[in-house]
JSON list of C-alpha atoms and ligand atoms in Angstrom, two decimals:
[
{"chain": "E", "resi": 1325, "resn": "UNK", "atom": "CA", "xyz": [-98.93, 0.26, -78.34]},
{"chain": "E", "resi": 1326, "resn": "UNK", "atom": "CA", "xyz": [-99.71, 1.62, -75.34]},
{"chain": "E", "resi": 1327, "resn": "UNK", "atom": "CA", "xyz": [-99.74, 5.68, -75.09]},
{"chain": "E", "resi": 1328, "resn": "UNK", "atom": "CA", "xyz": [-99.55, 7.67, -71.91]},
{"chain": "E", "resi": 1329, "resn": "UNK", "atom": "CA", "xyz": [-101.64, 10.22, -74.10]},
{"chain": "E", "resi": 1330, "resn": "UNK", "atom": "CA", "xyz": [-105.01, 8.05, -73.79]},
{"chain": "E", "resi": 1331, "resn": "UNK", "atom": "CA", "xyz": [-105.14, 8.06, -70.39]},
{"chain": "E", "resi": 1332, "resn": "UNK", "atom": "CA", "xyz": [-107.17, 10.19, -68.61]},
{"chain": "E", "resi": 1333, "resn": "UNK", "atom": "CA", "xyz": [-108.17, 7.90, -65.66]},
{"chain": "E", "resi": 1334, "resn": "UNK", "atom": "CA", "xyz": [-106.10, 5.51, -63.96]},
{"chain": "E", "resi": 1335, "resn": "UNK", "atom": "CA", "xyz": [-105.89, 2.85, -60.58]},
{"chain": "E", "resi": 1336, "resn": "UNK", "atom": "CA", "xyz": [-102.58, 2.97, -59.00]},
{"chain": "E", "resi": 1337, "resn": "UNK", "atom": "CA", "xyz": [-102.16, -0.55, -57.29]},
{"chain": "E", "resi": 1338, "resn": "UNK", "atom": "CA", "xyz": [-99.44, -0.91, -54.43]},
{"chain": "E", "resi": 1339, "resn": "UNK", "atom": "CA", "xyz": [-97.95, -4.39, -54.57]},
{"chain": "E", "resi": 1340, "resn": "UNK", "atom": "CA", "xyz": [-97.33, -4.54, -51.01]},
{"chain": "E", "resi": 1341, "resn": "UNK", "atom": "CA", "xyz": [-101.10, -3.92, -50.00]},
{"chain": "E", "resi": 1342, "resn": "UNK", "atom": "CA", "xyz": [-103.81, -6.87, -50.42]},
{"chain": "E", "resi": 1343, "resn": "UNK", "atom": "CA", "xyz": [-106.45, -6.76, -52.44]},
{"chain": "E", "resi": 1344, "resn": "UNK", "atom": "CA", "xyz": [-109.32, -9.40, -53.04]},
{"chain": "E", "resi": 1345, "resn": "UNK", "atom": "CA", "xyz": [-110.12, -10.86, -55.96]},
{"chain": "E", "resi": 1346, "resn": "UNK", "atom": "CA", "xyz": [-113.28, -9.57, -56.28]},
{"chain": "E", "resi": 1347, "resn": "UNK", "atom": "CA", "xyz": [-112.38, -5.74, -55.73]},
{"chain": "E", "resi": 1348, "resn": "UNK", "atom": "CA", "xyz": [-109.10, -5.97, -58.33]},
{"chain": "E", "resi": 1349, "resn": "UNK", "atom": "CA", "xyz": [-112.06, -7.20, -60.54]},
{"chain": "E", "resi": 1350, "resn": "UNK", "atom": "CA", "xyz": [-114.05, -4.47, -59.98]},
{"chain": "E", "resi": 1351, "resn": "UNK", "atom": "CA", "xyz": [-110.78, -2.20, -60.65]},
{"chain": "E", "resi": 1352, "resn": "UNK", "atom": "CA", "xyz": [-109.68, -3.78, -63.34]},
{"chain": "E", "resi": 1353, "resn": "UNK", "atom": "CA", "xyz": [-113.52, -3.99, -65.00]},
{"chain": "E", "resi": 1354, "resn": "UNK", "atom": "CA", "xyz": [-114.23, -0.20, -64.76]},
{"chain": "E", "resi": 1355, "resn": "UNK", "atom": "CA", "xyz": [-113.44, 1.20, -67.35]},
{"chain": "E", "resi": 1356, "resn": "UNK", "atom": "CA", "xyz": [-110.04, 2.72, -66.17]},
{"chain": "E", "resi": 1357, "resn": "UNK", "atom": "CA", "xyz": [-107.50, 3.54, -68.77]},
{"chain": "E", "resi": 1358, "resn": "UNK", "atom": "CA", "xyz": [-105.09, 1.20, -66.87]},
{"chain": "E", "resi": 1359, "resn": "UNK", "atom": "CA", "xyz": [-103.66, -0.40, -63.94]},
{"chain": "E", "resi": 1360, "resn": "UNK", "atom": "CA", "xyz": [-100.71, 1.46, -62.60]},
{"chain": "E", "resi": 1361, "resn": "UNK", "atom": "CA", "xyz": [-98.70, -1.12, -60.39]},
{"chain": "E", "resi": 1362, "resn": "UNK", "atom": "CA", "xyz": [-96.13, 0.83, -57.74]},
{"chain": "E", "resi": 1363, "resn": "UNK", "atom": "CA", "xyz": [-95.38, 2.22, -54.18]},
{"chain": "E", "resi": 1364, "resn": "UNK", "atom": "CA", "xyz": [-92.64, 3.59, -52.18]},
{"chain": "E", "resi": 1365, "resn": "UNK", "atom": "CA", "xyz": [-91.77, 0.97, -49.68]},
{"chain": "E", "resi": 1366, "resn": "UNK", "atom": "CA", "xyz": [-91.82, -3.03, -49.51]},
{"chain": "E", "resi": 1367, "resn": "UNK", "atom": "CA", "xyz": [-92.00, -3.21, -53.24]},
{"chain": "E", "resi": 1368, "resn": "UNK", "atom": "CA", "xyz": [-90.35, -6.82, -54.31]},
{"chain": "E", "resi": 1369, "resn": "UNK", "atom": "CA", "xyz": [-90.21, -9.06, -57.31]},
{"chain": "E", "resi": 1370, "resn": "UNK", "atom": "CA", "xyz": [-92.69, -11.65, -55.66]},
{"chain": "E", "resi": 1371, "resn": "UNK", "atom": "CA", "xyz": [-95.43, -8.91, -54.98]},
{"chain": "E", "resi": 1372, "resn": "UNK", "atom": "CA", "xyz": [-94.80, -7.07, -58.38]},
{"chain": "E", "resi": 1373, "resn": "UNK", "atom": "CA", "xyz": [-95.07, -10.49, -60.55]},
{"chain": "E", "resi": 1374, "resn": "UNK", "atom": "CA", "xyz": [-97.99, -11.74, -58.20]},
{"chain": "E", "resi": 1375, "resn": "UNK", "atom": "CA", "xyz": [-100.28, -8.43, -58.99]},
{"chain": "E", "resi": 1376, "resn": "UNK", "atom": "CA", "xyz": [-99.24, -8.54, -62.22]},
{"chain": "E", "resi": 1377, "resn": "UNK", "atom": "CA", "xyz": [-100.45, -12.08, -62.95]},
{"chain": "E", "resi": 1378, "resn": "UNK", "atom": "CA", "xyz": [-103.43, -11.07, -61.42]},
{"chain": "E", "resi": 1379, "resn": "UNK", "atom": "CA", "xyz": [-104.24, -7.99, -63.54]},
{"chain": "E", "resi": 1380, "resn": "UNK", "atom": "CA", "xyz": [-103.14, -9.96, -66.45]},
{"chain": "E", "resi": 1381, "resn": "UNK", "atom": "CA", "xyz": [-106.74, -11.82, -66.61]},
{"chain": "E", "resi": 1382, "resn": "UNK", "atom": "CA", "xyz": [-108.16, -8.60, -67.20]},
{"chain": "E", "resi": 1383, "resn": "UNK", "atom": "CA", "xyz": [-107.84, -6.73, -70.99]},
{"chain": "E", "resi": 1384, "resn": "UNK", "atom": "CA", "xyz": [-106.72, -3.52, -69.12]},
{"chain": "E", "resi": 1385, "resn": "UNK", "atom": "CA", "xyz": [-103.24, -2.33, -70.08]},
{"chain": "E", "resi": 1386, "resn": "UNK", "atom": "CA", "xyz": [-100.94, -3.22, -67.42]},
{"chain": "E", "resi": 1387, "resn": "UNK", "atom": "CA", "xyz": [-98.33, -1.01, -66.35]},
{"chain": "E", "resi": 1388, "resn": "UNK", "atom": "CA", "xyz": [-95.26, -1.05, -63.89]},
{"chain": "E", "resi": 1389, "resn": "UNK", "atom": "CA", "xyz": [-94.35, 2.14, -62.34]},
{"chain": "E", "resi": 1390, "resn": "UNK", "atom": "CA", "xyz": [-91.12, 1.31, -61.42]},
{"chain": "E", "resi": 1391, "resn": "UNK", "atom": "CA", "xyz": [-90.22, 1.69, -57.51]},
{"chain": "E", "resi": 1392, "resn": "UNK", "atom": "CA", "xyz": [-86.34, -0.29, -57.31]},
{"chain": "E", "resi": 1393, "resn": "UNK", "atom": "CA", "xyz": [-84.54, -2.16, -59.62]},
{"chain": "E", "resi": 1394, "resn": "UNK", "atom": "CA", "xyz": [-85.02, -5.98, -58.17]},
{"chain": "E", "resi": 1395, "resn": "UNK", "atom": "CA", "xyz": [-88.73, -5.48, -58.90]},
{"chain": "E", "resi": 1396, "resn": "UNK", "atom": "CA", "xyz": [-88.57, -3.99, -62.48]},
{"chain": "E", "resi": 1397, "resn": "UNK", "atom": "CA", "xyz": [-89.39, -7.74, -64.41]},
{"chain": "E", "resi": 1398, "resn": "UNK", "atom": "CA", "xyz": [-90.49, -8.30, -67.96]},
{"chain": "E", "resi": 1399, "resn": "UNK", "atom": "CA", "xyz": [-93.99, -8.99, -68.83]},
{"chain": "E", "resi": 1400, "resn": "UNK", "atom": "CA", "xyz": [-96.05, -5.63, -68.31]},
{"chain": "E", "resi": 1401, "resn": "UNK", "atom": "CA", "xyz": [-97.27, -3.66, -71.50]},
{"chain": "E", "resi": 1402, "resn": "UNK", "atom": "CA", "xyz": [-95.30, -0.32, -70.78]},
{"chain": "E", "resi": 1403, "resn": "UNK", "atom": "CA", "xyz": [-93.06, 0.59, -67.82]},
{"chain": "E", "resi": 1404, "resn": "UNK", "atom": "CA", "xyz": [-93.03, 4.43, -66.11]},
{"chain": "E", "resi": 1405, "resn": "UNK", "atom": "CA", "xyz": [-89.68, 5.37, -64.80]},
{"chain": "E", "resi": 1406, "resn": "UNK", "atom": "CA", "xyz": [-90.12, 8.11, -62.31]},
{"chain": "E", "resi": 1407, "resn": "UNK", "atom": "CA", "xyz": [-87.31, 10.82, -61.81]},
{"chain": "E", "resi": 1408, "resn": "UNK", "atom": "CA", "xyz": [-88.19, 12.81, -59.13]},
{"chain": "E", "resi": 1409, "resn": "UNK", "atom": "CA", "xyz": [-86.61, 16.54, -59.76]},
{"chain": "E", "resi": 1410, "resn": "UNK", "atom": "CA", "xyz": [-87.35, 17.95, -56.64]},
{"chain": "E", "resi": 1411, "resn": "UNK", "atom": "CA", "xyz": [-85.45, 15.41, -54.44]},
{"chain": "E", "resi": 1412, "resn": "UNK", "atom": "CA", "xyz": [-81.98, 16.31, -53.13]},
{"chain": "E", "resi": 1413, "resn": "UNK", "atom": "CA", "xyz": [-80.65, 13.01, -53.47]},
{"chain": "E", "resi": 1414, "resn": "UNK", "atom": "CA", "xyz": [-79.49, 12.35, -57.33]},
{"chain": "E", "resi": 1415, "resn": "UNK", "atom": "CA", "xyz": [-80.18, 8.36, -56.87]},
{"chain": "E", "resi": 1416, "resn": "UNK", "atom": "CA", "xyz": [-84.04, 9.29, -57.28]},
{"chain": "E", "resi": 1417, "resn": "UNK", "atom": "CA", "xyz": [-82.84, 11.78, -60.31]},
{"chain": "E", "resi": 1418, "resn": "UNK", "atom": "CA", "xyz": [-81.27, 9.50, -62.56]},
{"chain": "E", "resi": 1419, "resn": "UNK", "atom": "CA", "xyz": [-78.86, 7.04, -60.31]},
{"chain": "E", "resi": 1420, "resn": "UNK", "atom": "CA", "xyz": [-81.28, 4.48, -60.15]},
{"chain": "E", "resi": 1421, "resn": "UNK", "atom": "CA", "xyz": [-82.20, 4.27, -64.01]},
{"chain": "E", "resi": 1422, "resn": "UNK", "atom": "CA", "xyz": [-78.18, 4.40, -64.90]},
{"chain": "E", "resi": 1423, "resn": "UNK", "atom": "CA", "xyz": [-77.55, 1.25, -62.80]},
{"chain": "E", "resi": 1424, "resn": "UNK", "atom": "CA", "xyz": [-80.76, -0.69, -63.90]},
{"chain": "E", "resi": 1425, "resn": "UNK", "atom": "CA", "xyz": [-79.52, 0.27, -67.98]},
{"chain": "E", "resi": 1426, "resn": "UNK", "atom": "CA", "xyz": [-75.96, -1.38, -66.80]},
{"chain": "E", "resi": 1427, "resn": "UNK", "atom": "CA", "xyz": [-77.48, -4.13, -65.56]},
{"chain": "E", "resi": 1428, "resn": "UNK", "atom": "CA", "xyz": [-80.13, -4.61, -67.89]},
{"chain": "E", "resi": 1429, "resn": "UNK", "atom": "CA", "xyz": [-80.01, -1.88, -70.98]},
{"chain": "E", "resi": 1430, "resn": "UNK", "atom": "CA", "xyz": [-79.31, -4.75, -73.03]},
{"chain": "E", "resi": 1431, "resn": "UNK", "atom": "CA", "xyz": [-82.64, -6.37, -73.39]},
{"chain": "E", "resi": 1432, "resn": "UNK", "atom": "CA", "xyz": [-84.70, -3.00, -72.68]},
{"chain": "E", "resi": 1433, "resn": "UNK", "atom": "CA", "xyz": [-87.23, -2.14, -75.15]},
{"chain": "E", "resi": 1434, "resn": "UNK", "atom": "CA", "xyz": [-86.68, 1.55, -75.06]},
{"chain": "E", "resi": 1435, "resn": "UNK", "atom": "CA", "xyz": [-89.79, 1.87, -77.04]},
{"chain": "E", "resi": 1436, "resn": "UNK", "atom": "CA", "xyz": [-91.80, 0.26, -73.70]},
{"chain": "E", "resi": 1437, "resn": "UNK", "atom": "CA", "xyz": [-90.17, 2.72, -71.45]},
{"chain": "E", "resi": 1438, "resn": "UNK", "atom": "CA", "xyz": [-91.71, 6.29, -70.93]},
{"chain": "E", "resi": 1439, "resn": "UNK", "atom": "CA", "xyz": [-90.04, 8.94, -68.03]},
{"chain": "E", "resi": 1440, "resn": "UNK", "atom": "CA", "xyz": [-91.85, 11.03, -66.00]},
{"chain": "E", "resi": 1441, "resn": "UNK", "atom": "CA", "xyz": [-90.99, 14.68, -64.74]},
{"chain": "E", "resi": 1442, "resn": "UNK", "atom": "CA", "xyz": [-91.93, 13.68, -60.85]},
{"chain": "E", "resi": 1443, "resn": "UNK", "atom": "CA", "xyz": [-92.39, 16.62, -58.90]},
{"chain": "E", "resi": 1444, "resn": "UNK", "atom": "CA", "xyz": [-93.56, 15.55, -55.32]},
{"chain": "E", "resi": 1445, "resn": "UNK", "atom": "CA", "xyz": [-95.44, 17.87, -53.14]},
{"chain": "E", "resi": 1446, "resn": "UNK", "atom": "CA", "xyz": [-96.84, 16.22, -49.88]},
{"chain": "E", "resi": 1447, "resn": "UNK", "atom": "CA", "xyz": [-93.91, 16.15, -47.40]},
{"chain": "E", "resi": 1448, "resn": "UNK", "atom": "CA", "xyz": [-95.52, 13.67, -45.18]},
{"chain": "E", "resi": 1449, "resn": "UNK", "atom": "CA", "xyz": [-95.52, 11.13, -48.02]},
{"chain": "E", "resi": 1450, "resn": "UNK", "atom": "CA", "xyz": [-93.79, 8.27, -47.97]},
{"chain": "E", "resi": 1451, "resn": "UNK", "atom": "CA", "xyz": [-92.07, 8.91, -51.41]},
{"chain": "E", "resi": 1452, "resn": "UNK", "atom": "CA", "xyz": [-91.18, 12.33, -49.75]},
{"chain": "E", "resi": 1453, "resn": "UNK", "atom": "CA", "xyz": [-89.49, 11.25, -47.51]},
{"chain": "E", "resi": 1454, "resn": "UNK", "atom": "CA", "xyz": [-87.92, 8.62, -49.11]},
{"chain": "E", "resi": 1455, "resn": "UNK", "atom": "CA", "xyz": [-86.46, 10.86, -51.77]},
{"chain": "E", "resi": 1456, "resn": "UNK", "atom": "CA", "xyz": [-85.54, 13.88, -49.67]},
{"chain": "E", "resi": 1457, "resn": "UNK", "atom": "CA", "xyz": [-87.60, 16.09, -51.26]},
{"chain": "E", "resi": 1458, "resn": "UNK", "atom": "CA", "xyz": [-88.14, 19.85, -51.10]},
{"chain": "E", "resi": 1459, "resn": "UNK", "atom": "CA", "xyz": [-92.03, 20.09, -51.36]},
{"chain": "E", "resi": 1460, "resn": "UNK", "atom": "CA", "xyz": [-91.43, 23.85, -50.18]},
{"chain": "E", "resi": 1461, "resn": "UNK", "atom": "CA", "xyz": [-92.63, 24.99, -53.78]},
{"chain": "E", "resi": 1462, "resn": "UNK", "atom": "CA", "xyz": [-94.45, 27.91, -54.96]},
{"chain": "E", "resi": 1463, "resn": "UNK", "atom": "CA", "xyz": [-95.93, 28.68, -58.44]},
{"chain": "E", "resi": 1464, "resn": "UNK", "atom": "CA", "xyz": [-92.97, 29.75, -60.01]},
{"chain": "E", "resi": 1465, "resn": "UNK", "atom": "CA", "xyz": [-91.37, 26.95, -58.63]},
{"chain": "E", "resi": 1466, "resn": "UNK", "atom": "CA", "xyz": [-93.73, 24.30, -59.77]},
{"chain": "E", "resi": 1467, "resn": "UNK", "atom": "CA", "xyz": [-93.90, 26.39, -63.07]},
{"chain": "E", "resi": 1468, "resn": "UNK", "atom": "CA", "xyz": [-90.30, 26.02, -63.79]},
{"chain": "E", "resi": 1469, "resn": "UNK", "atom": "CA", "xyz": [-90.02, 22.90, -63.26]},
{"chain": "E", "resi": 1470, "resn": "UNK", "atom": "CA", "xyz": [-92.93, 21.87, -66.57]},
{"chain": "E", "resi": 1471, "resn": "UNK", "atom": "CA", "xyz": [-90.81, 24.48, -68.44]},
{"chain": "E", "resi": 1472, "resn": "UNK", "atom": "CA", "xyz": [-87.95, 22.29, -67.13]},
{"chain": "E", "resi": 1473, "resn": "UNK", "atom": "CA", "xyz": [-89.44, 18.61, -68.11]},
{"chain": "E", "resi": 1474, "resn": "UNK", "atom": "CA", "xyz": [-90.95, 19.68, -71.49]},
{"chain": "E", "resi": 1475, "resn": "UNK", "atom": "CA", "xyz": [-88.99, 22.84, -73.15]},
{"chain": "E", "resi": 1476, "resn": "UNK", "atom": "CA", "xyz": [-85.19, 21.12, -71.66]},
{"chain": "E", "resi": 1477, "resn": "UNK", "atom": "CA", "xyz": [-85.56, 17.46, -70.84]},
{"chain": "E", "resi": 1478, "resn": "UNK", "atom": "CA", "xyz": [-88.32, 16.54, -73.54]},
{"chain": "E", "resi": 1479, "resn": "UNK", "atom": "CA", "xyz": [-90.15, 14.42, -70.85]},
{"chain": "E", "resi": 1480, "resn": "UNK", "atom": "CA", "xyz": [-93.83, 13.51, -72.71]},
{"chain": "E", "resi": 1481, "resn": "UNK", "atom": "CA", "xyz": [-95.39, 13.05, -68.52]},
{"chain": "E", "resi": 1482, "resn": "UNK", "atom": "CA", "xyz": [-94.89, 15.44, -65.82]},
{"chain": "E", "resi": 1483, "resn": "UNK", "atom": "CA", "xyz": [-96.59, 13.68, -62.87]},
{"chain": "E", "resi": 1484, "resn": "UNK", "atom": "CA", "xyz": [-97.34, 15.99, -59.86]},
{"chain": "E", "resi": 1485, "resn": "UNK", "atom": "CA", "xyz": [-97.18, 13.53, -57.12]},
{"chain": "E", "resi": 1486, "resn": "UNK", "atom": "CA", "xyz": [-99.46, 14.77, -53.92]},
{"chain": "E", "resi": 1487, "resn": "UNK", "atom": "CA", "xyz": [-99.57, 11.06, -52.86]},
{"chain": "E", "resi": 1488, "resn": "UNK", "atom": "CA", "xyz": [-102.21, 10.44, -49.46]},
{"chain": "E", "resi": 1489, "resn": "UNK", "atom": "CA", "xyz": [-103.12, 14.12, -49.71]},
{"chain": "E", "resi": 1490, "resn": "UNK", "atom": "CA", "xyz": [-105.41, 15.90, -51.89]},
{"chain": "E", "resi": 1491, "resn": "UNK", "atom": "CA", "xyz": [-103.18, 18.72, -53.76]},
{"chain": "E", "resi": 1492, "resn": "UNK", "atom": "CA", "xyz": [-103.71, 22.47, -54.21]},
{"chain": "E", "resi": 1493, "resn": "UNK", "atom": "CA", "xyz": [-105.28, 22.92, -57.67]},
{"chain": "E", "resi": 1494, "resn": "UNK", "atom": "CA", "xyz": [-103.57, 26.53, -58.15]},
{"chain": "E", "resi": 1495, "resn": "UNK", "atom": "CA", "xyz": [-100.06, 24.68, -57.69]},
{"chain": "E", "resi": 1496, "resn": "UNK", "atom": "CA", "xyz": [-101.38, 21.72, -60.60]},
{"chain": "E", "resi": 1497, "resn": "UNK", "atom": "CA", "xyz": [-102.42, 24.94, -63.16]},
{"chain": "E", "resi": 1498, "resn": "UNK", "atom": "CA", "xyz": [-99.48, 26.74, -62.40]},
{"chain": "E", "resi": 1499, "resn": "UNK", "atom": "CA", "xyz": [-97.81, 23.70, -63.87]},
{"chain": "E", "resi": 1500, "resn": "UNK", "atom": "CA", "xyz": [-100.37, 23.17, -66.68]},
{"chain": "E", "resi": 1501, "resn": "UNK", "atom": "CA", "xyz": [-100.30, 26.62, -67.85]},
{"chain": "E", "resi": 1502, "resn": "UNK", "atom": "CA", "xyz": [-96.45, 25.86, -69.38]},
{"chain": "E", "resi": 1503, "resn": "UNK", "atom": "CA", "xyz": [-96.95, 22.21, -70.65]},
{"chain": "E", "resi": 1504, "resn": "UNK", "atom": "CA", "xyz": [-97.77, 22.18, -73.96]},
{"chain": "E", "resi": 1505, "resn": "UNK", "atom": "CA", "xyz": [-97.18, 18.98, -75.64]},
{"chain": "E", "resi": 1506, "resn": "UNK", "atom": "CA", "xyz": [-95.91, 17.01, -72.10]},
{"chain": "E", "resi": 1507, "resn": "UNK", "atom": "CA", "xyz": [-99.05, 15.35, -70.38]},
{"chain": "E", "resi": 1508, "resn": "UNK", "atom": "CA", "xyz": [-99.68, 16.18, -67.04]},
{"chain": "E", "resi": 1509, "resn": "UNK", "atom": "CA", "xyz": [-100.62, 13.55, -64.58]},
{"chain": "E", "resi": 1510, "resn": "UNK", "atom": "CA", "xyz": [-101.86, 14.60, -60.64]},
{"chain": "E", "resi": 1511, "resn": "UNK", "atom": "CA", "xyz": [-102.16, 11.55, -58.45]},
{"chain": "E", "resi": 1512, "resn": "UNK", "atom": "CA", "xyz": [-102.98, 12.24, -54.43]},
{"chain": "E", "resi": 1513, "resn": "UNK", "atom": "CA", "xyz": [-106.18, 11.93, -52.56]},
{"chain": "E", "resi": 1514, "resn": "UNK", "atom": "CA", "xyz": [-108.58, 11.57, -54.82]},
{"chain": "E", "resi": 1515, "resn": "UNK", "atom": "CA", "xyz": [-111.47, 9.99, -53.10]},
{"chain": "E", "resi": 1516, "resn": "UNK", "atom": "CA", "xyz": [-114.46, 11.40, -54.41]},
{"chain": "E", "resi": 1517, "resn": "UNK", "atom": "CA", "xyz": [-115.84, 11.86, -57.80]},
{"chain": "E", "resi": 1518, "resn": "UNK", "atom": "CA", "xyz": [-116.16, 15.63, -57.38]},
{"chain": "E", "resi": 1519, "resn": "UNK", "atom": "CA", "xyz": [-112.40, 15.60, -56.18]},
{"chain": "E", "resi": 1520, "resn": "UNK", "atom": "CA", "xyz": [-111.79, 13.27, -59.02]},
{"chain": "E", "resi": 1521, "resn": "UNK", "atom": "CA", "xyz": [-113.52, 16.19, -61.34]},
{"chain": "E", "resi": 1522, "resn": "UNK", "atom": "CA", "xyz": [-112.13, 19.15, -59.87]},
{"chain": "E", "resi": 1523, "resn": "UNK", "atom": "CA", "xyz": [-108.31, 17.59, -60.19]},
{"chain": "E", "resi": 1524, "resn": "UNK", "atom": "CA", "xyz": [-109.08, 15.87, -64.30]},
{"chain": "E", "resi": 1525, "resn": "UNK", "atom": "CA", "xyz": [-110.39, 20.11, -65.30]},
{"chain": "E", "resi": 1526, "resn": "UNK", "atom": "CA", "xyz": [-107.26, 20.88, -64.99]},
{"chain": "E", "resi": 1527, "resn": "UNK", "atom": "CA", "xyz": [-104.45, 17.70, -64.76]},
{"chain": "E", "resi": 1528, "resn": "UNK", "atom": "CA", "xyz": [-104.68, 15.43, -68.35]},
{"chain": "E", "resi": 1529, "resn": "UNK", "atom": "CA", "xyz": [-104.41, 12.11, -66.50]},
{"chain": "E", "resi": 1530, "resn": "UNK", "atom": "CA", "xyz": [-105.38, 11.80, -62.59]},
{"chain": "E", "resi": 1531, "resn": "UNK", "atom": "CA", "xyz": [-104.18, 8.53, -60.67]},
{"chain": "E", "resi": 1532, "resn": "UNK", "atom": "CA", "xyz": [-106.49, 6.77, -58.45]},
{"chain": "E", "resi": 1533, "resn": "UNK", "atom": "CA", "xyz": [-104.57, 4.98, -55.33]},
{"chain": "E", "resi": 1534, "resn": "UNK", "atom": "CA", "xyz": [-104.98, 4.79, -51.70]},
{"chain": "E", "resi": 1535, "resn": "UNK", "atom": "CA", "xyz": [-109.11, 4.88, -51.93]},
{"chain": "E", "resi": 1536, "resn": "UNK", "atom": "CA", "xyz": [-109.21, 2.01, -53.55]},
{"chain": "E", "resi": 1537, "resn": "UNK", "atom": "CA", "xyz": [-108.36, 0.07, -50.38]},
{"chain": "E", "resi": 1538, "resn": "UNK", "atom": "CA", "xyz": [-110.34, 2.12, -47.88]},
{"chain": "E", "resi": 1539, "resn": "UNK", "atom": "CA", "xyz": [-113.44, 2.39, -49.89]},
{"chain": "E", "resi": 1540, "resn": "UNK", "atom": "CA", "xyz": [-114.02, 0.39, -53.06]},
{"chain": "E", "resi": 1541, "resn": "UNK", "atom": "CA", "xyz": [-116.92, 2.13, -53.85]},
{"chain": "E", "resi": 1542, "resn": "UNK", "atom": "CA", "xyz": [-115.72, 5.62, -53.80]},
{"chain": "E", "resi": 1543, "resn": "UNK", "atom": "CA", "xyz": [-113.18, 4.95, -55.92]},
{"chain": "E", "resi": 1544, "resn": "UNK", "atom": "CA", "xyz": [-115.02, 3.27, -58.90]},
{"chain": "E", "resi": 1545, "resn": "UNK", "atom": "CA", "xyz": [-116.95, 6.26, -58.94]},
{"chain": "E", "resi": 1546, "resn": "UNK", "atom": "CA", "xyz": [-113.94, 8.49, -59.73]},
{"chain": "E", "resi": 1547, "resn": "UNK", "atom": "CA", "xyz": [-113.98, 6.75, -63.43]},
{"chain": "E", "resi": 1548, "resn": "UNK", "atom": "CA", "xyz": [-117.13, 8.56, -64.14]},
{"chain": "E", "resi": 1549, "resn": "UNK", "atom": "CA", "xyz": [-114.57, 11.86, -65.14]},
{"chain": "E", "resi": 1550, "resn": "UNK", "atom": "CA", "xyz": [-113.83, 9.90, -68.00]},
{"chain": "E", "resi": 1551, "resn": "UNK", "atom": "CA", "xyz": [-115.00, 11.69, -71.72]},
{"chain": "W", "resi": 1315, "resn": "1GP", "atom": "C1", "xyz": [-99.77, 7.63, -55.41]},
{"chain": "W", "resi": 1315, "resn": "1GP", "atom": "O1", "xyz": [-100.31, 9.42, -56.88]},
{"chain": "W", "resi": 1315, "resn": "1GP", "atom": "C2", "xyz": [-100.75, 8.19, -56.39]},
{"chain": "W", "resi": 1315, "resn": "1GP", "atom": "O2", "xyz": [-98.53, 7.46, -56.05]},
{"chain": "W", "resi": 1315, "resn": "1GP", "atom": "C3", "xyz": [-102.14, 8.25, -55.87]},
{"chain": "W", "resi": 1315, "resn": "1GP", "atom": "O3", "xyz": [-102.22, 8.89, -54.62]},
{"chain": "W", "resi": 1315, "resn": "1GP", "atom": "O4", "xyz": [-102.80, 7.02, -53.07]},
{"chain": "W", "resi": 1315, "resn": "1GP", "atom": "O5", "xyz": [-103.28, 9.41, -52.46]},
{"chain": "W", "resi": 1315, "resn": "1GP", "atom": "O6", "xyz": [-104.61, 8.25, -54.24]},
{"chain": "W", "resi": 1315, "resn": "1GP", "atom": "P1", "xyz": [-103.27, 8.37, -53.53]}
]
């Protein structure tokens, strides 16, 4: 079993980007609690099943963050289904997820499946924009929104999605200050260990992404936060 609750450090891959063999070693080899695979845009089954063969020679769990319905394939050792509250368009809410259970409930392993709160905060994101959403939040905002995921929907992962911009820590506590049980996951700009540091004080899981393709280095250093 796989649990979103031992994670405190993990590599968000993008299936449309390349990456060499000998830096998804060096990923996959660091000690990272796992391999997120996902992104926003050009997301197919060919690049999803070709990354995840890849990562499979590698004893890290292996997990699909799923993006669009044609790319959601068997094989990985959980799946993350994103519903992303703070869009306006109710396709990113739940739309998605109630076609892919039509098409496909039938041989789902709930038990593989976990959804996360999504709250997206960098408007010039491509998942911002994608999903429409209103990253014109505040603290109470942000703050009823974990109240929202863990006291109402029973969500176990809030994920505060700041994606190719390092967040506002105030906005992450405000968030953390309500969750109790619900994990909270920050992903967005981390490129440094002491960002890496300042985000894991205060989020329960931080995601590692665009850094890994701009500077290998710097982003094997982030899994130092790791207890
Ligand atoms: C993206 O939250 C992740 O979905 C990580 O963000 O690519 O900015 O590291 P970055």
């Amino acid at each position: 079993m796989y649990e979103i609750q031992d994670w405190q450090h993990v590599f968000k891959l993008d299936p449309a980007k390349e990456i060499s063999d000998i830096d998804l070693e060096r990923i996959c080899e660091s000690g990272t609690d796992a391999i997120f695979i996902g992104g926003s845009d050009n997301v197919t089954m060919e690049n999803v099943l070709d990354l995840m063969s890849r990562v499979r020679r590698y004893p890290v769990p292996c997990v699909l963050e799923i993006s669009n319905i044609e790319s959601a394939i068997p094989g990985f050792d959980h799946y993350l289904i994103p519903s992303v509250l703070n869009s306006d368009n109710v396709h990113f809410h739940n739309g998605m997820l109630h076609e892919a259970i039509k098409q496909m409930g039938h041989m789902m392993d709930y038990d593989l499946f976990t959804m996360e709160g999504y709250v997206v905060l960098n408007p010039e994101s491509k998942v911002a924009k994608l999903t429409r959403s209103n990253t014109d939040l505040n603290h109470d905002d942000i703050a009823a929104y974990a109240d929202m995921i863990e006291q109402l929907y029973g969500l176990k992962a809030m994920y505060i999605e700041y994606s190719g911009t390092y967040g506002d820590v105030s906005m992450v506590k405000a968030a953390k200050e309500r969750l109790i049980q619900t994990r909270l996951i920050y992903g967005g700009g981390i490129d440094s260990l002491q960002k890496a540091r300042e985000m894991f004080e205060v989020a329960d899981t931080i995601v590692v992404g665009n850094v890994i393709y701009t500077d290998i280095k710097s982003a094997l250093q982030t899994v130092k936060v790791r207890g």
